Structures are given as structure tokens and as C-alpha cells.
Short mmCIF file of C-alpha atoms and ligand atoms in Angstrom, two decimals:
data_model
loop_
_atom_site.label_atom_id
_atom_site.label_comp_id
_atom_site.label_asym_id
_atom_site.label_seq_id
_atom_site.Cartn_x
_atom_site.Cartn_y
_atom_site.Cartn_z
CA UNK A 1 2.18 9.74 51.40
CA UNK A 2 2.45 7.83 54.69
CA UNK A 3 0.96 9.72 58.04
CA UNK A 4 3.06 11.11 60.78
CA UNK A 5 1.84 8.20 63.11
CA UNK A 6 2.27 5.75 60.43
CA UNK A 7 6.47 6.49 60.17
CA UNK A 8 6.91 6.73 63.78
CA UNK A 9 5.23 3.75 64.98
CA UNK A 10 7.96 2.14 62.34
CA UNK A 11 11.61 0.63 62.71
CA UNK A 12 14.15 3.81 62.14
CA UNK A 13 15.42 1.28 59.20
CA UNK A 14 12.06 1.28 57.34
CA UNK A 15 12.23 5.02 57.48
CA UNK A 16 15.36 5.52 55.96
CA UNK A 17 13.55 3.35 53.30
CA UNK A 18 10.16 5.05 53.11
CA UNK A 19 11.54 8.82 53.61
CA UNK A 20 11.98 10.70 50.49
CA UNK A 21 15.95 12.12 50.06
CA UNK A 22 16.69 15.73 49.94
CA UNK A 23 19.78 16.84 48.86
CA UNK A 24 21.16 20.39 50.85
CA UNK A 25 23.95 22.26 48.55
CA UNK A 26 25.61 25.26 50.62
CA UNK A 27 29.41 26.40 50.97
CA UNK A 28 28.22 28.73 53.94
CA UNK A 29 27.53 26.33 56.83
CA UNK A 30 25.13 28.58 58.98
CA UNK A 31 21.97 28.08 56.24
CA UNK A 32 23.01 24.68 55.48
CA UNK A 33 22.83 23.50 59.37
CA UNK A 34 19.60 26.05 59.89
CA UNK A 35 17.95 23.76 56.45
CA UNK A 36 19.61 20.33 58.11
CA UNK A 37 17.17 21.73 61.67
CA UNK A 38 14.57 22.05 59.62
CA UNK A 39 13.92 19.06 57.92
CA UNK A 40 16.02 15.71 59.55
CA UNK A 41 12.50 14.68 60.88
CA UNK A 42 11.36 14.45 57.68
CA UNK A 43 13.17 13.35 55.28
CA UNK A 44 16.86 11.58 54.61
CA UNK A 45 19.16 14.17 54.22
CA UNK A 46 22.68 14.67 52.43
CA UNK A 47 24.67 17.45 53.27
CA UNK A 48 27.08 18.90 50.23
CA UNK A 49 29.51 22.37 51.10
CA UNK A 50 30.46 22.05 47.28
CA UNK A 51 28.96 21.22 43.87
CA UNK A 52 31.35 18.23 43.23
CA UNK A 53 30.11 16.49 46.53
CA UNK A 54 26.83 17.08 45.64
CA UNK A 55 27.11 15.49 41.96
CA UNK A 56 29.07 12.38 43.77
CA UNK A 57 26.20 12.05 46.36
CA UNK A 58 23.57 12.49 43.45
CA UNK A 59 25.49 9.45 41.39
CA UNK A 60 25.76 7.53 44.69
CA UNK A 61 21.63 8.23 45.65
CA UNK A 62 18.49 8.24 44.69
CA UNK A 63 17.86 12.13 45.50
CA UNK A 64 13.94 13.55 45.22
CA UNK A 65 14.85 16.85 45.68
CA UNK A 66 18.03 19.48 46.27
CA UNK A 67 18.14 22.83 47.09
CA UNK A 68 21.17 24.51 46.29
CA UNK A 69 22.90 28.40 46.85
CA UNK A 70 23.39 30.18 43.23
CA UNK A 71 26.75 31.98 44.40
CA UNK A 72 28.90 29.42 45.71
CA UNK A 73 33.20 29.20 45.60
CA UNK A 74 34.33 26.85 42.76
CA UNK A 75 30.91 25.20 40.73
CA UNK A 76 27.92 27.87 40.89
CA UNK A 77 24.21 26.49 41.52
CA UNK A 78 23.37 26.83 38.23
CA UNK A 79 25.85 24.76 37.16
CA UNK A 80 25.83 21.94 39.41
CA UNK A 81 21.74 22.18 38.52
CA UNK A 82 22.80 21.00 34.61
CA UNK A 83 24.68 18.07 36.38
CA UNK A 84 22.18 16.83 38.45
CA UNK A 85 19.86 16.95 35.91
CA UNK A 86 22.08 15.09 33.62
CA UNK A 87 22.43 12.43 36.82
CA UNK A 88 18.59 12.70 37.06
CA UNK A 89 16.15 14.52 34.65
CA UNK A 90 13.85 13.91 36.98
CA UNK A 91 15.41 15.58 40.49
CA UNK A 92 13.59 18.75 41.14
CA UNK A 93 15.98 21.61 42.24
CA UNK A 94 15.01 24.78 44.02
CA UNK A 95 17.81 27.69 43.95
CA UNK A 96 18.73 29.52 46.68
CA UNK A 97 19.45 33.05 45.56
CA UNK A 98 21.08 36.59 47.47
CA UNK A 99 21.66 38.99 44.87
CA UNK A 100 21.28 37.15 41.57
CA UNK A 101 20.18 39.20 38.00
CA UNK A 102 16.65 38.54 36.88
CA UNK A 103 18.82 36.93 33.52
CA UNK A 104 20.67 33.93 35.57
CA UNK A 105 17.30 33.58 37.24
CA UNK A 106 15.73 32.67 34.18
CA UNK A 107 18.50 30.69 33.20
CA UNK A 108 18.28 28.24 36.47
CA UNK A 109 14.06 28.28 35.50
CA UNK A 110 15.25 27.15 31.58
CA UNK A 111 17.58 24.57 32.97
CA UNK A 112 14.81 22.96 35.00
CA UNK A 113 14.72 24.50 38.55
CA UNK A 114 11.30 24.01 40.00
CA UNK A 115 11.70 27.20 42.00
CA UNK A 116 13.97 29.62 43.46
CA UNK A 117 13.86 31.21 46.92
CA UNK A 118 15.47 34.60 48.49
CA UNK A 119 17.82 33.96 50.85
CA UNK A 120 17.40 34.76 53.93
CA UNK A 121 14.40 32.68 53.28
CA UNK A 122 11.74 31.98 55.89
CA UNK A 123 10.58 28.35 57.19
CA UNK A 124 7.16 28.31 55.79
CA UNK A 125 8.06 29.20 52.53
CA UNK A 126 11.01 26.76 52.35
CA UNK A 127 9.16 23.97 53.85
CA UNK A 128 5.95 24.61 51.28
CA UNK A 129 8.46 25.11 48.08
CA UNK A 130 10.17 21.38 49.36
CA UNK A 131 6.53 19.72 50.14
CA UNK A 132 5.42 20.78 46.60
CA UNK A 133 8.67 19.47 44.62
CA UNK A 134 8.59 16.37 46.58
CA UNK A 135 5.14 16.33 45.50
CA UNK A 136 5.97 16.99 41.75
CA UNK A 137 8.13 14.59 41.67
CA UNK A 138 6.68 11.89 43.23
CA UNK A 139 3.85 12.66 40.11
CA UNK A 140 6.47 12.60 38.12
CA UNK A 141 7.66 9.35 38.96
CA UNK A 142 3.85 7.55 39.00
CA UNK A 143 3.38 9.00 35.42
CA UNK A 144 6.22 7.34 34.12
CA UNK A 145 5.27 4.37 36.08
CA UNK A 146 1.82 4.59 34.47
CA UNK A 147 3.63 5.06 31.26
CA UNK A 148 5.70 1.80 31.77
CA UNK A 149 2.63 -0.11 32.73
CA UNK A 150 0.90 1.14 29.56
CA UNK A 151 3.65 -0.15 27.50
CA UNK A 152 3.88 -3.62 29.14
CA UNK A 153 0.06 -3.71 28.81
CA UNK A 154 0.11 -3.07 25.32
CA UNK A 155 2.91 -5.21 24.40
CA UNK A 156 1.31 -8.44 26.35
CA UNK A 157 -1.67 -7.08 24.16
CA UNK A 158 0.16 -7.78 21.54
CA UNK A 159 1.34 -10.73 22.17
CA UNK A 160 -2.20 -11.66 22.83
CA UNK A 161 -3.30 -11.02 19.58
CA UNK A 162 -0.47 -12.61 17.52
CA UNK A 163 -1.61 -16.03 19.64
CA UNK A 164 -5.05 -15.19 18.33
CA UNK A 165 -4.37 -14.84 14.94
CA UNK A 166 -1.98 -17.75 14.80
CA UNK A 167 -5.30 -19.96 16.61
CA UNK A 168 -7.61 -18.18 13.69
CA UNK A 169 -5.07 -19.15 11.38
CA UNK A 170 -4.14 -22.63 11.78
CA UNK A 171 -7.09 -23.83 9.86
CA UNK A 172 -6.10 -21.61 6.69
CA UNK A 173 -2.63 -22.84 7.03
CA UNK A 174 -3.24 -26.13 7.30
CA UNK A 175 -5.66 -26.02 3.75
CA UNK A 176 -2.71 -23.82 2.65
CA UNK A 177 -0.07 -26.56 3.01
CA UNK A 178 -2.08 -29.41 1.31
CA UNK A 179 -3.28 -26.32 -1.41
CA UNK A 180 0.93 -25.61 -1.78
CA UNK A 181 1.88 -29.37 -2.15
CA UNK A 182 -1.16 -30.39 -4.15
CA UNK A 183 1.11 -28.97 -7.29
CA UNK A 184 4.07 -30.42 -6.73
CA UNK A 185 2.09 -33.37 -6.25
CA UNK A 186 0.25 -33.35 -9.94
CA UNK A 187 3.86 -33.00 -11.39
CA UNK A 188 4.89 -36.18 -9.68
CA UNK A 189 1.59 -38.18 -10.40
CA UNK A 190 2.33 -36.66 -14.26
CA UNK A 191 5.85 -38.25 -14.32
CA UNK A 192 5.02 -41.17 -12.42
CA UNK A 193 2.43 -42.01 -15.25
CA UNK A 194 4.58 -41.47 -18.19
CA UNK A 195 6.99 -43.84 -16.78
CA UNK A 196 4.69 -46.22 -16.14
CA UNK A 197 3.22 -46.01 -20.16
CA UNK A 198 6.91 -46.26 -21.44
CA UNK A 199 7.98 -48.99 -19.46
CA UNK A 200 4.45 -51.29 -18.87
CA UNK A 201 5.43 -53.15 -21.48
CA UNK A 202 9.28 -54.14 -21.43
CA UNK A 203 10.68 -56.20 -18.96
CA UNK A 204 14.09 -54.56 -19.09
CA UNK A 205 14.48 -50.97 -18.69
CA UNK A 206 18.20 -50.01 -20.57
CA UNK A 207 19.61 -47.83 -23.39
CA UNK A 208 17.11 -44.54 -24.29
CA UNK A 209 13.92 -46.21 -21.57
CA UNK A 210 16.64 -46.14 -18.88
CA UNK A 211 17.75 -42.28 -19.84
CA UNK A 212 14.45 -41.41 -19.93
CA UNK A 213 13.35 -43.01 -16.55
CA UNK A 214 16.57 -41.76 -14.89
CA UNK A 215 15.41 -37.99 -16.06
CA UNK A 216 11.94 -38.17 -15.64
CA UNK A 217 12.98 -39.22 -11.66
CA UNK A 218 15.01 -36.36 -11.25
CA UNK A 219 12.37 -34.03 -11.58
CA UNK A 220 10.59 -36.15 -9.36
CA UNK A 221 13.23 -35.66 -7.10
CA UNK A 222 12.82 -32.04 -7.34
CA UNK A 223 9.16 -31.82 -6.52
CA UNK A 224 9.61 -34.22 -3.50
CA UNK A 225 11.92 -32.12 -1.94
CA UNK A 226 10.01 -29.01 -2.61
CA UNK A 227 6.58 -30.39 -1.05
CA UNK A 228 9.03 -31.15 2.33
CA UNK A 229 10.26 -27.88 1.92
CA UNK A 230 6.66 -26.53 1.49
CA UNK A 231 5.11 -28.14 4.82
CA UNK A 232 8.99 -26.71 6.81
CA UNK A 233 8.35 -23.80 5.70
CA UNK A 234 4.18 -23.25 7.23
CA UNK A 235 5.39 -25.40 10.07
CA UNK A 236 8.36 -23.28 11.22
CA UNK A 237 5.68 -20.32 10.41
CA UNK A 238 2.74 -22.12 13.03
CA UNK A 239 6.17 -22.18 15.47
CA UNK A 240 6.57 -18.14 14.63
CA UNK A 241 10.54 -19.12 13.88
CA UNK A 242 12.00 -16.21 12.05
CA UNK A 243 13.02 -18.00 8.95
CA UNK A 244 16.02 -15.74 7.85
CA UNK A 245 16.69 -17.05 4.89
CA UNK A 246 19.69 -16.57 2.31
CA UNK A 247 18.77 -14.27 -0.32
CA UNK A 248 17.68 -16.06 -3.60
CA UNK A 249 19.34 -15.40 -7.06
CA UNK A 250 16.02 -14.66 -9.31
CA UNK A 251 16.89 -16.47 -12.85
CA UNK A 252 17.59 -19.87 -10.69
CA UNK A 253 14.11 -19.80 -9.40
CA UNK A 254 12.88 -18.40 -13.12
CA UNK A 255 14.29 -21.44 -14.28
CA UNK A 256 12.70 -23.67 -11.93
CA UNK A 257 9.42 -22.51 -12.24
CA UNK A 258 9.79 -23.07 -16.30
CA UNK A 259 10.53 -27.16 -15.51
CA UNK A 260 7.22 -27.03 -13.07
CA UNK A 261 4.86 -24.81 -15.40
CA UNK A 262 5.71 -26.50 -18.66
CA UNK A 263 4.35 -29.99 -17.02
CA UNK A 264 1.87 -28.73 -15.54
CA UNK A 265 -2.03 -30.20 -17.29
CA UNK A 266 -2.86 -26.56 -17.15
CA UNK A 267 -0.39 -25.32 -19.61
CA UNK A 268 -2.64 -27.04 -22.91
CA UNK A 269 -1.53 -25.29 -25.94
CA UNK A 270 -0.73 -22.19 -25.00
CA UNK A 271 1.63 -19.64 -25.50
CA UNK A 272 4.28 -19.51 -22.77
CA UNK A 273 7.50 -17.10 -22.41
CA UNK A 274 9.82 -16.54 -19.61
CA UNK A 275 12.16 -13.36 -20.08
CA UNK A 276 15.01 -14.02 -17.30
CA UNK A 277 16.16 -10.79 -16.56
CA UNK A 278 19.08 -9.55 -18.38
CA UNK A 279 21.64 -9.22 -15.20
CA UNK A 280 20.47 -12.09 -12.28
CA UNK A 281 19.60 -10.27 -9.48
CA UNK A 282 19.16 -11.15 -5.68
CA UNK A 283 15.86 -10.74 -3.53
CA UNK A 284 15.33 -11.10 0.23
CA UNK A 285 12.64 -13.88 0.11
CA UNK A 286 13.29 -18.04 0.37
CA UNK A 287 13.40 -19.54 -2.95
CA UNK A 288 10.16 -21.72 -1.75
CA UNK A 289 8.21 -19.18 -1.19
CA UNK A 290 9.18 -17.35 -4.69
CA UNK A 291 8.24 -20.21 -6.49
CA UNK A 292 5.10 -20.85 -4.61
CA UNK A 293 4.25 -17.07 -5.64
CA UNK A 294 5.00 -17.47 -9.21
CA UNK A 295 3.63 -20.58 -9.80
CA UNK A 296 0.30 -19.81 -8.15
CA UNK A 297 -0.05 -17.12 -10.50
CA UNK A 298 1.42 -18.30 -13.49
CA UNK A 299 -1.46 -21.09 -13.08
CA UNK A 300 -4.26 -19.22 -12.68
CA UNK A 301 -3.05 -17.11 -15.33
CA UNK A 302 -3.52 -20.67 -17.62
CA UNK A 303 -6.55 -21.42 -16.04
CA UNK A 304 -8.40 -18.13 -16.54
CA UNK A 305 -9.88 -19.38 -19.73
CA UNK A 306 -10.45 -22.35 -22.01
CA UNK A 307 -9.57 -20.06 -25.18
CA UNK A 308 -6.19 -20.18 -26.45
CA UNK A 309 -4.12 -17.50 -24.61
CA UNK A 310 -0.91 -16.15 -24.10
CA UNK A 311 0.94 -15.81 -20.62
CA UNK A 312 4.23 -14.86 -19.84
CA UNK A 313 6.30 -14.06 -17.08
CA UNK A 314 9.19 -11.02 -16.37
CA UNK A 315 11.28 -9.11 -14.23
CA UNK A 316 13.32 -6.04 -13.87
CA UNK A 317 14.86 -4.45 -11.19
CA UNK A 318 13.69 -0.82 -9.78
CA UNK A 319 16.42 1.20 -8.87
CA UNK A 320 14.35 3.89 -6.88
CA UNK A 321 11.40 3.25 -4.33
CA UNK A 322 7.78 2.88 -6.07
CA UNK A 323 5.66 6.19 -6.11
CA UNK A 324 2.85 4.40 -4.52
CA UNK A 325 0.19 7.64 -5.11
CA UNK A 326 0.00 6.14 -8.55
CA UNK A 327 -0.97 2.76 -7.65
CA UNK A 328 -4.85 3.14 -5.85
CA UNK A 329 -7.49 0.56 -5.85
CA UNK A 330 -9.74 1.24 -8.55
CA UNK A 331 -12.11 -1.28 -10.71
CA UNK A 332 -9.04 -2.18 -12.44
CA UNK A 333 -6.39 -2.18 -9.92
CA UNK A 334 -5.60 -3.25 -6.74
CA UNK A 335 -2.81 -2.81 -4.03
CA UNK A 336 -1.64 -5.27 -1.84
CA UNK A 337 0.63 -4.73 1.30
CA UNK A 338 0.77 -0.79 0.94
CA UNK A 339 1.58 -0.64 4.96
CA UNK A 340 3.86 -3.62 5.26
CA UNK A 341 5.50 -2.65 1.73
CA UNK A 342 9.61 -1.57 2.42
CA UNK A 343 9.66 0.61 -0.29
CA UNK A 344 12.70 1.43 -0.34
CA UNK A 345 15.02 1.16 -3.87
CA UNK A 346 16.07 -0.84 -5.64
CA UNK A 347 13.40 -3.56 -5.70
CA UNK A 348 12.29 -6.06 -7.88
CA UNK A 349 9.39 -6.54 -10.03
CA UNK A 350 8.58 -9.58 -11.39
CA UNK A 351 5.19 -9.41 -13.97
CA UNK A 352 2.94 -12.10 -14.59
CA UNK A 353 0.94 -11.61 -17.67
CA UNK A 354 -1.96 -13.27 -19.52
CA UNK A 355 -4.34 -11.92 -22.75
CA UNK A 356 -7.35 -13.74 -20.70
CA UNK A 357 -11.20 -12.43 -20.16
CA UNK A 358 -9.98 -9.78 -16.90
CA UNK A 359 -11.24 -9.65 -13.77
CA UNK A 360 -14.42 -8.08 -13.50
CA UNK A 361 -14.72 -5.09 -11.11
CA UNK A 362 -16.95 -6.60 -8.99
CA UNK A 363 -15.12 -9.86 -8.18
CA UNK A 364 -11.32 -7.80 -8.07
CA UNK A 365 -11.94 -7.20 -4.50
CA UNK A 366 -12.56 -10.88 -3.51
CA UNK A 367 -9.79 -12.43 -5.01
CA UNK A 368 -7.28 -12.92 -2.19
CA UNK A 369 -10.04 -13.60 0.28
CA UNK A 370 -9.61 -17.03 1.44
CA UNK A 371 -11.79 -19.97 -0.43
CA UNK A 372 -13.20 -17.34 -2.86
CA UNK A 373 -12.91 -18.97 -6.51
CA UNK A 374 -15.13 -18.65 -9.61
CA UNK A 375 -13.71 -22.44 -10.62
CA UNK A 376 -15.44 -25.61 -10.27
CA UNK A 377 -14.53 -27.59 -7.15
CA UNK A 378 -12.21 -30.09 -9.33
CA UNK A 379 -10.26 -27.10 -10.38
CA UNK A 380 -10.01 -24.74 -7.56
CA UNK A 381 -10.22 -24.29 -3.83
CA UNK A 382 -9.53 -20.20 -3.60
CA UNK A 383 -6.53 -20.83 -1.88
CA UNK A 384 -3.97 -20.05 -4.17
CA UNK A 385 -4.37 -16.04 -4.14
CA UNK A 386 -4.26 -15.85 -0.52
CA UNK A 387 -0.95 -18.12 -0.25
CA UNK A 388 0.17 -15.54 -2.25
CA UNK A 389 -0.74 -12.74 -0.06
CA UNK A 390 0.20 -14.37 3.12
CA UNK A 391 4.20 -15.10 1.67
CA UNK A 392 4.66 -11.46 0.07
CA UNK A 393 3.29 -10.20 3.40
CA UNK A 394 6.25 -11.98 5.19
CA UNK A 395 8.64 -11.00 2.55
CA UNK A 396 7.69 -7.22 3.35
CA UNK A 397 6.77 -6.99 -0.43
CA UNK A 398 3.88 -5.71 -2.51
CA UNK A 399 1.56 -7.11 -4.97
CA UNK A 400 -0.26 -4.89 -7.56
CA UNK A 401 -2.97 -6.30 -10.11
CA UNK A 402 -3.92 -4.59 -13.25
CA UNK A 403 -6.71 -6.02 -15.28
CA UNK A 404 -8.97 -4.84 -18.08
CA UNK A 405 -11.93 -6.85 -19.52
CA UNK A 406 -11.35 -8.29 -22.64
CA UNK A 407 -7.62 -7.58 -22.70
CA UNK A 408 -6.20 -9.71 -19.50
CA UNK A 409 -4.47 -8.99 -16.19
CA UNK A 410 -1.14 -8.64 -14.57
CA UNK A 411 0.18 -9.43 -11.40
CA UNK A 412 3.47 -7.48 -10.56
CA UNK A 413 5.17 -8.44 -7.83
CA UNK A 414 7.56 -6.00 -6.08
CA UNK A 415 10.52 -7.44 -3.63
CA UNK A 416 13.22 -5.87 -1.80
CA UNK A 417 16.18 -6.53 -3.57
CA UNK A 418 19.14 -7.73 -1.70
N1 ATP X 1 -5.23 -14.21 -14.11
C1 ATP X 1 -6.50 -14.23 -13.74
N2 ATP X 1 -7.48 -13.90 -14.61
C2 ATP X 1 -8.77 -13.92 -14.25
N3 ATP X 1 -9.21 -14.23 -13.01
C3 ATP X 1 -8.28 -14.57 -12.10
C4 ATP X 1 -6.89 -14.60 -12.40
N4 ATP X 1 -6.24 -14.94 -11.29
C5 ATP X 1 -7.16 -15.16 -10.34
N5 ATP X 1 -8.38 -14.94 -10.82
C6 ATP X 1 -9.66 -15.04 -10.07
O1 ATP X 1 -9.36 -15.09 -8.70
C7 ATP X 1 -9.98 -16.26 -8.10
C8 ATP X 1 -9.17 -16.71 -6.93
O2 ATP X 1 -7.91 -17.21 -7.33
P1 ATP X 1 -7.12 -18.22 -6.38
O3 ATP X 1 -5.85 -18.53 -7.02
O4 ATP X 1 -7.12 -17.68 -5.03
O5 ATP X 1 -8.07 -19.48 -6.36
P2 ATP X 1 -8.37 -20.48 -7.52
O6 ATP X 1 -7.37 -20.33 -8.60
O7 ATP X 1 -9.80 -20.30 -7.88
O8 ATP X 1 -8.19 -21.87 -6.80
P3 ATP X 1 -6.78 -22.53 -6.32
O9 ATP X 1 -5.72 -21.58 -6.66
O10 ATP X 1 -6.96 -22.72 -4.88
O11 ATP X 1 -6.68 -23.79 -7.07
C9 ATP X 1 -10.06 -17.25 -9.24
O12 ATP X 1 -11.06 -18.21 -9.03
C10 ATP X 1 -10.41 -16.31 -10.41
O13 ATP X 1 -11.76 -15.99 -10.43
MG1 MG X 2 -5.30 -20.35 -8.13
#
């Protein structure tokens, strides 16, 4: 690496620094002084008479490369070879061997000795085996250097992107937020009129006005605190805070999202069923976001037509993972999540149903893009779909829609259980 000239014109310090370590393992001391002659100019040397000392100087050093004698008294070469490689994988080893079998040759090769030399060996030889397993493993070392780099490179890459997306983002998120509160918001405007109707009139609110009033702003209450908890939720997401949230028991948030749907201007006259399930189950998702989910869908699933229709919601759980090969994008069905999906039992699947009009095949693919919406401006902004996406995304879930013209569609949502 460095030139002759180079090293010499440098403090002895810096050379101890600079010079590559080679480790000498003999319990005869005529070839270990005759290999000590041979190369103290060029490189730091430690001197071992036994395997032991030559594992202790191996912990204590950073050693390039050792040559050691096969037959030695106490540890053989062979041997001490395993324990420097277990000190090192990467110290290259050349055995010194006398009248070793062609077997314990191949051994010392299958252990990881870069070579192996005849003993009485002559200086040309040794120095050209040492050069070239100095030389292997100084490649060694810049390849897993280069590896190293490759990794930081690719995880500042990384980190790169996420800003990216976050900056591309923002916008979506903000639209998101006001989308997300926007219905809590219609249930409070709802309430706050119907107050206002029952109560213009009197002067005094008591007996049944006051019971109603006092219900009426509970709910209010409610819907409040869920539009704070709504904005916490896509601010702490703009932050990238890991929300871990407690797991959420289903038929809770079932119930709450009958109080918000059956309020809701969408809702009209028609049919609407909730089947809780049967034994309350737990999913790793925040109880926001579930609601947010469900609602979104149960909405548009009211607001797919002006006909009288039927929607209703479910769940069950899924004891074993989902045999995805079943589920493929088709003109009828789509997939969301496939790759992020933890498919892994028992899940749960929560259905949201309507007897609408379907999706037609050629608008299925669209309908989670961002802004897309076949409603007038007053009724929709093509948010809603890709809320949904973006919160079973983070929830490591999967979405699967089923339609059919004429018939209606279902959105099935499936969730890690807890
Ligand atoms: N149950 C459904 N039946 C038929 N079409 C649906 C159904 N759900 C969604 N769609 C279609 O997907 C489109 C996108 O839905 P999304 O919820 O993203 O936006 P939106 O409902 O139009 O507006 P927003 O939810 O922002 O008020 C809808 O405009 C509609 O065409
Ligand atoms: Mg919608």
C-alpha cells in the first residue's frame, strides 16, 4: 500500500500504526527466529511458541495474517486455526507443514487456511504466500468496507425518501384532516340545530327539554373530542411519532359508529344493521382510526345511490392467515395492501355491505386515488377512500372490495387481531 520510501521517511510510531501485523506460531524456535529475520522490516510482528499464546495475542491484536506449524506439543495448527478464525473470520492463516497426510491438509484448506507451505520452506515462497494473504485480506477488509458504505448509503437513501414522501404528502394530509373532521362536524351542526328548534321558543329549558338538551350535548361531546383526536392523530403522523396504541375492543367502536351513522343526513330511509360480533374481540389499530375506516365506508355505502338500499356492517374473526392467491384484482375485485398485509392468523374481518348500483370495472381501479369521486362537489371530495387506505396501511392490514353491477359491493376489512 504505502512505498518503501514512504514508511521510512516516517516516525517508527506511525509505522507500528501503518504496518500490517503478522502473527508467527512455532514451538521449535530455529524457524520461528529464521521467519522473525525475515520479515521485522516489514511488518509488526508477534511471536507465539504455543497455540494458547497465539489465541491471547490474536484477542489482544488486530492480526492480518499468521502462519503457524501443523505438528506442534499441546494445541496442533489446525486447531489453533478454528480459534483464530473464531477471534477473526477474517485473519488469513498459512500452515506450516513437515510430514502431514494429504486428509489433515484438506482439513486446514476446509477450515479456512489460505495456504500451506513445506517446511523447510524457502524465502521467496514464504515471502510471496505472506504478500498475497496480506493482500487478500486487505480486499477483504475494503469489500466489507464497501459493503458498510453501501448500507449507510442506502439507509440515508431511505431516509431521504421518507422526508420526500412526508413533503409530497403534507398537502393530502392536510385535505385529509379537514375531509376526517368534516363528519364529526355535520353530526354536531345536526345536534346543534335540533336544540336550537326545541328550545327557540321557551325561555326556560327544564323537565323532558332539559333531558333532551343534556343528551343531545353528550353526543356533542363525543364528536368534539373525536375531531381533536382526528387532527392528534395526522399531526403526530406529519411528526412520524410511532403511535403505539392500546389495542381496541371491536363491539365498543361497533357501537360508536351506530350513534355517528344513524345521525348522519346520509342515512335517509334506509335499511341499516350492525351484527356485533358474537364474542368482542381485540385488534391492533387506535379506535380513531377504526372508526374513521368504518364510517368512511359505511357512508359511501349510503351515498352510492338515491334508491332505497340496504347496508349493513359485520365482523368475524379468522383464525388462520388469508390464502391471498384467491383474492386477485379482477373487474370485480380489488386488493389493497397485499405487501404491507401481516397475514398472519387470527385476524379480523370486518364487512361493509350495500345492495347499491356496483362499481363499474372501469372506475374500480380509481377509487382510492386521491380526489377521484363520481359525486357532485357538495357531496364529495374523493378523499374518503384514500383516508381509508392510508390508516389500514399503518395498521399493517388489508382491504379487499368485491362488487358486482346491479347487485352492490363490499368492503372487507382484514386486521391483525390482538
Ligand atoms: N359502496 C360504493 N358503491 C359504489 N361506488 C362507490 C362505493 N364506495 C365508493 N365508491 C366510488 O368511489 C369513489 C371514491 O370514494 P371516496 O370515498 O374516496 O370519495 P367520495 O365518497 O366521492 O368523497 P368523500 O368521501 O371525500 O366525501 C366514489 O365517488 C364512488 O364513485
Ligand atoms: Mg366517501
Amino acid at each position: 500500500m504505502h512505498s518503501q520510501s514512504l514508511l521510512d521517511t516516517t516516525s517508527n510510531k506511525l509505522d507500528m500504526v501503518q504496518k500490517r501485523t503478522l502473527l508467527i506460531v512455532d514451538d521449535e524456535e530455529g524457524p520461528r527466529q529464521s521467519l522473525r529475520v525475515v520479515f521485522k522490516d516489514e511488518y509488526n510482528l508477534l511471536m507465539a511458541n504455543d497455540g494458547n499464546r497465539a489465541i491471547e495475542l490474536a484477542r489482544q491484536n488486530k492480526i492480518d495474517v499468521a502462519i503457524t506449524d501443523i505438528r506442534m506439543v499441546g494445541m496442533s495448527g489446525v486447531e489453533l486455526l478454528e480459534h483464530l478464525k473464531a477471534v477473526d473470520p477474517a485473519i488469513e492463516v498459512i500452515m506450516l507443514t513437515a510430514y502431514e497426510t494429504v486428509d489433515t491438509l484438506r482439513l486446514a484448506l476446509r477450515l479456512g487456511a489460505c495456504d500451506y507451505l513445506n517446511k523447510p520452506f524457502d524465502i521467496v515462497t514464504m515471502r510471496k504466500a505472506v504478500a498475497s494473504a496480506m493482500e487478500r485480506r486487505s480486499l477483504g477488509e475494503e469489500i466489507r468496507n464497501n459493503g458498510q458504505q453501501l448500507q449507510e448509503l442506502q439507509k440515508e437513501l431511505q431516509n431521504q425518501k421518507m422526508v420526500e414522501e412526508i413533503t409530497r404528502t403534507r398537502g393530502e394530509i392536510y385535505a385529509s384532516i379537514i375531509h376526517d373532521i368534516n363528519g364529526p362536524l355535520t353530526v354536531i351542526s345536526g345536534f346543534i340545530q335540533l336544540m336550537n328548534q326545541r328550545i327557540c321558543a321557551t325561555s326556560r329549558v327544564e323537565g323532558e327539554d332539559l333531558d333532551f338538551v343534556k343528551d343531545r350535548l353528550k353526543t356533542i361531546t363525543r364528536q368534539v373530542t373525536n375531531c381533536i383526536e382526528i387532527s392528534r392523530r395526522y399531526l403526530s403522523f406529519l411528526r412520524q411519532n410511532s403511535d403505539d396504541s392500546p389495542p381496541v375492543g371491536v363491539n365498543h367502536i361497533l357501537a360508536d359508529l351506530r350513534d355517528l351513522v344513524c345521525v348522519h343526513p346520509s342515512v335517509r330511509e334506509n335499511e341499516f344493521q350492525i351484527e356485533p360480533l358474537i364474542e368482542d374481540a381485540t385488534v391492533k389499530i387506535n379506535g380513531t382510526d377504526l372508526i374513521q375506516i368504518l364510517l368512511n365506508l359505511t357512508i359511501n355505502a349510503f351515498q352510492c345511490t338515491a334508491e332505497k338500499h340496504a347496508v349493513g356492517i359485520s365482523g368475524r374473526l379468522v383464525p388462520q392467515p388469508l390464502d391471498l392467491s384467491g383474492l386477485s384484482d379482477g373487474p370485480e375485485d380489488r386488493l389493497l395492501n397485499r405487501e404491507g398485509f401481516r397475514n398472519s392468523g387470527p385476524l379480523l374481518a370486518l364487512s361493509v355491505k350495500d345492495t347499491g348500483p356496483g362499481i363499474p370495472a372501469e372506475i374500480l381501479p380509481k377509487i382510492f386515488d386521491p380526489y377521484f369521486t363520481t359525486k357532485s362537489s357538495a357531496q364529495g371530495t374523493g378523499l374518503g377512500l384514500n383516508v381509508v387506505q392510508r390508516l389500514i396501511r399503518e395498521a399493517k392490514g388489508a382491504l379487499h372490495v368485491h362488487t358486482r353491477i346491479g347487485e352492490g359491493t363490499t368492503f372487507v376489512i382484514y386486521l391483525p387481531a390482538a
